[in-house]
Short mmCIF file of C-alpha atoms in Angstrom, two decimals:
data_model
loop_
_atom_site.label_atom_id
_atom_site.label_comp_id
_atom_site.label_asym_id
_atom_site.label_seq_id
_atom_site.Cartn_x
_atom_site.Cartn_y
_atom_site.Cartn_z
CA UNK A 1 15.91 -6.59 -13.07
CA UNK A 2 14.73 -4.33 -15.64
CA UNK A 3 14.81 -6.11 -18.49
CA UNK A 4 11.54 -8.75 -17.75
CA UNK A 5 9.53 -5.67 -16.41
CA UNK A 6 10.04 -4.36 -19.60
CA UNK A 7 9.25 -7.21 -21.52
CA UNK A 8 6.17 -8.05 -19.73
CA UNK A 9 4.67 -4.03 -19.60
CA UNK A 10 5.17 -4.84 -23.63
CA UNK A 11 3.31 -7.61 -23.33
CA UNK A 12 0.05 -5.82 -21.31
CA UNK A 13 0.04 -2.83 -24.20
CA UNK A 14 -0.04 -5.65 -27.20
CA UNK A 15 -3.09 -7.15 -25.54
CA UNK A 16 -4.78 -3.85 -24.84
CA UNK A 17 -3.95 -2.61 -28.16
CA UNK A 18 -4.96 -5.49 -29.74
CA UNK A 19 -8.39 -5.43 -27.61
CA UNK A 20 -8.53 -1.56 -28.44
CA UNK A 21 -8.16 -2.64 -32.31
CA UNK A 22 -10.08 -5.91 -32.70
CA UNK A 23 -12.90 -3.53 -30.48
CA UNK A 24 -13.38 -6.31 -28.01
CA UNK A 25 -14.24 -3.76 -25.40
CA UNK A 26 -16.14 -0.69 -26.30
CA UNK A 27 -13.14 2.11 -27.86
CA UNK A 28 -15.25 4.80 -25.12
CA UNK A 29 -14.62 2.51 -22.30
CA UNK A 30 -11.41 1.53 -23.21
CA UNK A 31 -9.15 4.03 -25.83
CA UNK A 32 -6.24 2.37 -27.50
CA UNK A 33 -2.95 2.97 -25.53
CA UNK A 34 -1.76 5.50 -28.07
CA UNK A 35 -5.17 7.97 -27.39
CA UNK A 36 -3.86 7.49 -23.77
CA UNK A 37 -0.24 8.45 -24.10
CA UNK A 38 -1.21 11.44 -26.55
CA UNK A 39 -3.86 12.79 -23.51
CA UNK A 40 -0.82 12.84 -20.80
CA UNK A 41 1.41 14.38 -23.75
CA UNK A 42 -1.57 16.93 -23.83
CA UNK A 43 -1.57 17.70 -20.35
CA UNK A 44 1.68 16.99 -18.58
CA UNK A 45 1.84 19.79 -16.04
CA UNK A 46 -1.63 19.23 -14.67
CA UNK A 47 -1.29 15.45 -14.86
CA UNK A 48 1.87 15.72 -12.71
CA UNK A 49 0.41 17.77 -10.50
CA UNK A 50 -2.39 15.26 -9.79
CA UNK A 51 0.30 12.97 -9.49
CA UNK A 52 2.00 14.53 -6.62
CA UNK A 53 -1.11 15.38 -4.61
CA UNK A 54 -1.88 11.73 -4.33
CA UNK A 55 1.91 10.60 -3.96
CA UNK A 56 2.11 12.65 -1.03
CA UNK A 57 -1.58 11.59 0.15
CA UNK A 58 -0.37 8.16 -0.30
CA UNK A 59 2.94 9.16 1.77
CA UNK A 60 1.57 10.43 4.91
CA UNK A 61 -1.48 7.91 4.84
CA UNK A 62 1.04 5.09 4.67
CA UNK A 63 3.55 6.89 7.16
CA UNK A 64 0.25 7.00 9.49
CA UNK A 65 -0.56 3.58 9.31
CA UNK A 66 2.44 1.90 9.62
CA UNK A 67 3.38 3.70 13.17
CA UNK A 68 -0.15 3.55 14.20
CA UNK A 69 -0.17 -0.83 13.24
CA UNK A 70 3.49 -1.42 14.65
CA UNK A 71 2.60 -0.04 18.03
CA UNK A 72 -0.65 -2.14 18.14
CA UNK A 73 1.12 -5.40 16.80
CA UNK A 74 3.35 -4.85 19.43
CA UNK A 75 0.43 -4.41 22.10
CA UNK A 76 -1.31 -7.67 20.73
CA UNK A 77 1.73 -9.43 20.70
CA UNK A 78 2.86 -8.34 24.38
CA UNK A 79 -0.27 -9.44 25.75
CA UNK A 80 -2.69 -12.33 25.61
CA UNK A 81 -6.07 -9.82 27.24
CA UNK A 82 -4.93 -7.40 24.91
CA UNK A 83 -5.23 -9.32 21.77
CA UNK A 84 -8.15 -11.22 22.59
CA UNK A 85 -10.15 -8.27 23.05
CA UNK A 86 -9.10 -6.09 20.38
CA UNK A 87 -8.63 -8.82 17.84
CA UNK A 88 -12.54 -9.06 16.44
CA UNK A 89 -12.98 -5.82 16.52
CA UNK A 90 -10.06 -5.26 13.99
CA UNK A 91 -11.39 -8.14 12.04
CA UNK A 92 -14.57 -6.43 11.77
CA UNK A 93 -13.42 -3.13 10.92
CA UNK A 94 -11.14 -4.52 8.38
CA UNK A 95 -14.36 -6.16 7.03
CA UNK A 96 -16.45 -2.86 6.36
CA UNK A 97 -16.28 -1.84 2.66
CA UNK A 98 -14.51 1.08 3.06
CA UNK A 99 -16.09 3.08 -0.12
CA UNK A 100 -19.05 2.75 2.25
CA UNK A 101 -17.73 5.15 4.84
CA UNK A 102 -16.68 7.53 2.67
CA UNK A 103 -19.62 9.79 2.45
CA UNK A 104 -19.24 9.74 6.48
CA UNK A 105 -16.12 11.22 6.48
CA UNK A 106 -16.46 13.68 4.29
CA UNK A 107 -19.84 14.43 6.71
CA UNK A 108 -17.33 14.20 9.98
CA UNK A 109 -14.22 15.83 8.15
CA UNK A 110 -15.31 17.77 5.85
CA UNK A 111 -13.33 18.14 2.44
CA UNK A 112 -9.79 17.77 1.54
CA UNK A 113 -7.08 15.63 3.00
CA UNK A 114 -8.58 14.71 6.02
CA UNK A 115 -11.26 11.84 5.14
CA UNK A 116 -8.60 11.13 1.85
CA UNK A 117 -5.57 10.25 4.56
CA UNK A 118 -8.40 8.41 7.19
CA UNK A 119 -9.15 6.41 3.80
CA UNK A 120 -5.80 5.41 3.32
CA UNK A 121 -5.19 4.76 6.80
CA UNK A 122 -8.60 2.27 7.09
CA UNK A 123 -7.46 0.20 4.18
CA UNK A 124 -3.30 -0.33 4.83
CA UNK A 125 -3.72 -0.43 8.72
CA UNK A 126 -4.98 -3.77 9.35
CA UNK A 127 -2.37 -5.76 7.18
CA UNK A 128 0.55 -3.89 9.19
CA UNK A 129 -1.25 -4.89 12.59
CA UNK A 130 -1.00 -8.13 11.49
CA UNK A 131 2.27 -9.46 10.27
CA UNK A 132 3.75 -7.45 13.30
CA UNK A 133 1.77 -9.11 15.81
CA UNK A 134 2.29 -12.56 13.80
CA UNK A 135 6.40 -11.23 13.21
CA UNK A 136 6.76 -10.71 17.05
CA UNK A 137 4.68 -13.77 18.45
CA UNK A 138 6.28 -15.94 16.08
CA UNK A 139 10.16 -16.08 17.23
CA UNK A 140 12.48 -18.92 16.05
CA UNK A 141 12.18 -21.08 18.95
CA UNK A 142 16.19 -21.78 18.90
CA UNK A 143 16.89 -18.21 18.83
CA UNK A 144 14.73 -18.03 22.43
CA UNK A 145 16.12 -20.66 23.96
CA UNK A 146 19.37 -18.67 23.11
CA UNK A 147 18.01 -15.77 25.12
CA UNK A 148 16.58 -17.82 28.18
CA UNK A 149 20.48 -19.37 28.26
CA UNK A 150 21.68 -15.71 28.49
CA UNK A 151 19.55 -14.25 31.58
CA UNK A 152 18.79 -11.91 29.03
CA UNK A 153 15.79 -9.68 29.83
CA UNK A 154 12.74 -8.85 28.35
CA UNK A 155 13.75 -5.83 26.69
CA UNK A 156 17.23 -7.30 25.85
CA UNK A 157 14.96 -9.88 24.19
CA UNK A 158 13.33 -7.88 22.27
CA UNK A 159 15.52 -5.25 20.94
CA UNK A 160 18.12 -8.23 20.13
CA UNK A 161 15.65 -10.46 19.06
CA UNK A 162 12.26 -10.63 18.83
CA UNK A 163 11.69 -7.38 16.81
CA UNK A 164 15.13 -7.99 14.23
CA UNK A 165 13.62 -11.70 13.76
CA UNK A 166 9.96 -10.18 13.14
CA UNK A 167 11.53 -7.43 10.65
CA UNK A 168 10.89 -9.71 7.89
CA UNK A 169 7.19 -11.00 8.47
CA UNK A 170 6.37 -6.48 9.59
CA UNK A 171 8.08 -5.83 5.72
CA UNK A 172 5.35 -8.44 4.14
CA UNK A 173 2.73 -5.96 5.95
CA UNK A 174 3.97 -2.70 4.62
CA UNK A 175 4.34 -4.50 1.33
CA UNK A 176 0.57 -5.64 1.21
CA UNK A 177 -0.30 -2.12 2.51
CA UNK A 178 1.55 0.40 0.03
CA UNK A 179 -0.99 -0.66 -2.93
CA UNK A 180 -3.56 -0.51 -0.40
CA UNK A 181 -2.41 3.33 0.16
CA UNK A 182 -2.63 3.95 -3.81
CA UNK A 183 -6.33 2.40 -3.66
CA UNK A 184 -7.50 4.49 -0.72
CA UNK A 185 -6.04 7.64 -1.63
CA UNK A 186 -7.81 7.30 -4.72
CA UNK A 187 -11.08 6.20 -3.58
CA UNK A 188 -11.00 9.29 -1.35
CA UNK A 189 -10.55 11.48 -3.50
CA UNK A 190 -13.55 10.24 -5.12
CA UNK A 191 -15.45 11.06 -2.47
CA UNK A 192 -13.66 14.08 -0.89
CA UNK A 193 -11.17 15.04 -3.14
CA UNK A 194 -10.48 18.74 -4.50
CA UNK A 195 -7.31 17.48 -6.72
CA UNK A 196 -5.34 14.58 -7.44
CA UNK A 197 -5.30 11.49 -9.71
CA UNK A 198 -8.69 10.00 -8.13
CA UNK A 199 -10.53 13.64 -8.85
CA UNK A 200 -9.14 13.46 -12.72
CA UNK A 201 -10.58 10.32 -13.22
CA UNK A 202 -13.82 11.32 -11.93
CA UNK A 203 -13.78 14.23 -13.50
CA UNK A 204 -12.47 13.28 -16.67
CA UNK A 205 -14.73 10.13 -17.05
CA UNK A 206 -17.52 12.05 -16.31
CA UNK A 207 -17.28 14.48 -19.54
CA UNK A 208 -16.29 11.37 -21.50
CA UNK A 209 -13.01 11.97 -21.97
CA UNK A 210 -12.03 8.69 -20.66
CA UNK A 211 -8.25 8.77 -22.54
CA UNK A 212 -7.16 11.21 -19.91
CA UNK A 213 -9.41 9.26 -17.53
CA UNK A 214 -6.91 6.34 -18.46
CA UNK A 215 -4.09 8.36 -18.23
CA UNK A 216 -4.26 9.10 -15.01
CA UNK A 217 -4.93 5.32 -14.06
CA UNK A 218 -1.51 4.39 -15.36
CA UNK A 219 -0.09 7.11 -13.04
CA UNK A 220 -1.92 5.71 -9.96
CA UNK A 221 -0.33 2.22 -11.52
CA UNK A 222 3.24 3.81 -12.07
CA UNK A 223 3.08 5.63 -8.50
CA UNK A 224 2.16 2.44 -6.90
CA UNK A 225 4.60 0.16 -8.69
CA UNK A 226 7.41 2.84 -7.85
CA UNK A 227 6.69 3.07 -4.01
CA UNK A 228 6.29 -0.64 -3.71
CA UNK A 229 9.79 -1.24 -5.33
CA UNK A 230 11.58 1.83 -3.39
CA UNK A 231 10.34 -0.33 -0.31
CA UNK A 232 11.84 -3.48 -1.50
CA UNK A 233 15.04 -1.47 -1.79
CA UNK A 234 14.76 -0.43 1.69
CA UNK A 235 13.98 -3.86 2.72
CA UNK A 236 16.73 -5.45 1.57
CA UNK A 237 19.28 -2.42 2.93
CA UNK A 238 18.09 -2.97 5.87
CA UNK A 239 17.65 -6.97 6.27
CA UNK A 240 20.53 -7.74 4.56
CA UNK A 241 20.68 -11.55 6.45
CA UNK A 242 17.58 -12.28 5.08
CA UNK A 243 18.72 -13.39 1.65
CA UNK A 244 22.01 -14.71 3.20
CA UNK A 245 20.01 -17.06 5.39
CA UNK A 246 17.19 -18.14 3.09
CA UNK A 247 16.71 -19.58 0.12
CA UNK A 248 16.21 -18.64 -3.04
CA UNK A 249 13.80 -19.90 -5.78
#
């Protein structure tokens, strides 16, 4: 499990070092890997500060979105009127570039977390929305004939099995959202941002000192990757039938 990672993170820094060293791309846009690790070695206290500003921006974003997109997959799911009428307009939100609406919240919001966590909740919301109303409409049709045979009723149905059979499809949602999180956070804190990894690289990258600029990349990179796999490790805690009952590749 941590072996191939490994092998293949190897693999990424030969071909950027070997880009870095042949010059293929210009050494100010991007420094060899080495000018990268020696600017977080530079500055590791400020670096991980910026780190945890936009961990916890991604956090509460994320947190936001996923209890804000459960409860509407589960409106769009219960009812027909409810989903046709709400559907487009979802689909056209989600279609708005959101880098677009960031000067508007910082006009509407003002600075700091506020526009930064809307960000993050415009860009991970919609995916959420839709695997849970897709999980919940989407029931094995044995396992409802099962229900119908028991007199069961609605709620039994879906406490016992509409939601624990639509637990997989809702985890392919949050999945698709947590990088979303990373990206919004970061492109907030482009626009609004007072601190954080998004405000280094703007700020770094704008004085030219774009090894730093890098560095904090790789921590947006390393944050994402780590929150993504801590919910994989939650997923499969908490659907443990899910690999019993499917196959594998």
């Amino acid at each position: 499990a941590a072996l191939l990672p490994a092998v293949g993170l190897l693999i990424a820094l030969a071909v950027w070092w070997l880009a870095a060293r042949l010059e293929l791309v210009h050494p100010a846009a991007l420094p060899p890997p080495g000018d990268v690790l020696t600017a977080f070695v530079d500055k590791p206290i400020q670096m991980l500060e910026y780190t945890g500003d936009t961990t916890l921006e991604i956090l509460i974003g994320f947190a936001l979105s996923v209890a804000a997109g459960i409860l509407l997959g589960l409106a769009l799911a219960s009812s027909r009127l409810v989903e046709r009428m709400f559907t487009p307009l979802l689909v056209a939100v989600n279609a708005v570039p959101k880098i677009t609406l960031g000067p508007l919240l910082v006009v509407a919001l003002g600075w700091g977390q506020k526009p930064i966590l809307t960000m993050v909740f415009l860009l991970c919301f919609f995916p959420i929305v839709l695997s849970t109303a897709t999980g919940l409409t989407t029931t094995p049709a044995d396992l409802a004939e099962l229900v119908r045979s028991w007199n069961a009723s609605r709620w039994q149905a879906f406490r016992k099995v509409r939601f624990p059979a639509a637990l997989p499809q809702i985890f392919v949602g949050l999945k698709v959202g947590m990088p979303l999180a990373a990206i919004g956070a970061v492109i907030g804190e482009f626009q609004a941002g007072e601190g954080g990894l998004g405000y280094a690289i703007q700020q770094y990258a704008g004085v030219g000192d774009t090894a730093t600029a890098w560095a904090a990349i790789m921590l947006v990179a390393l944050a994402s990757i780590l929150l993504y796999s801590a919910l994989v490790v939650i997923e499969r805690v908490a659907l443990p039938w899910v690999r019993e009952t499917t196959s594998s590749r």
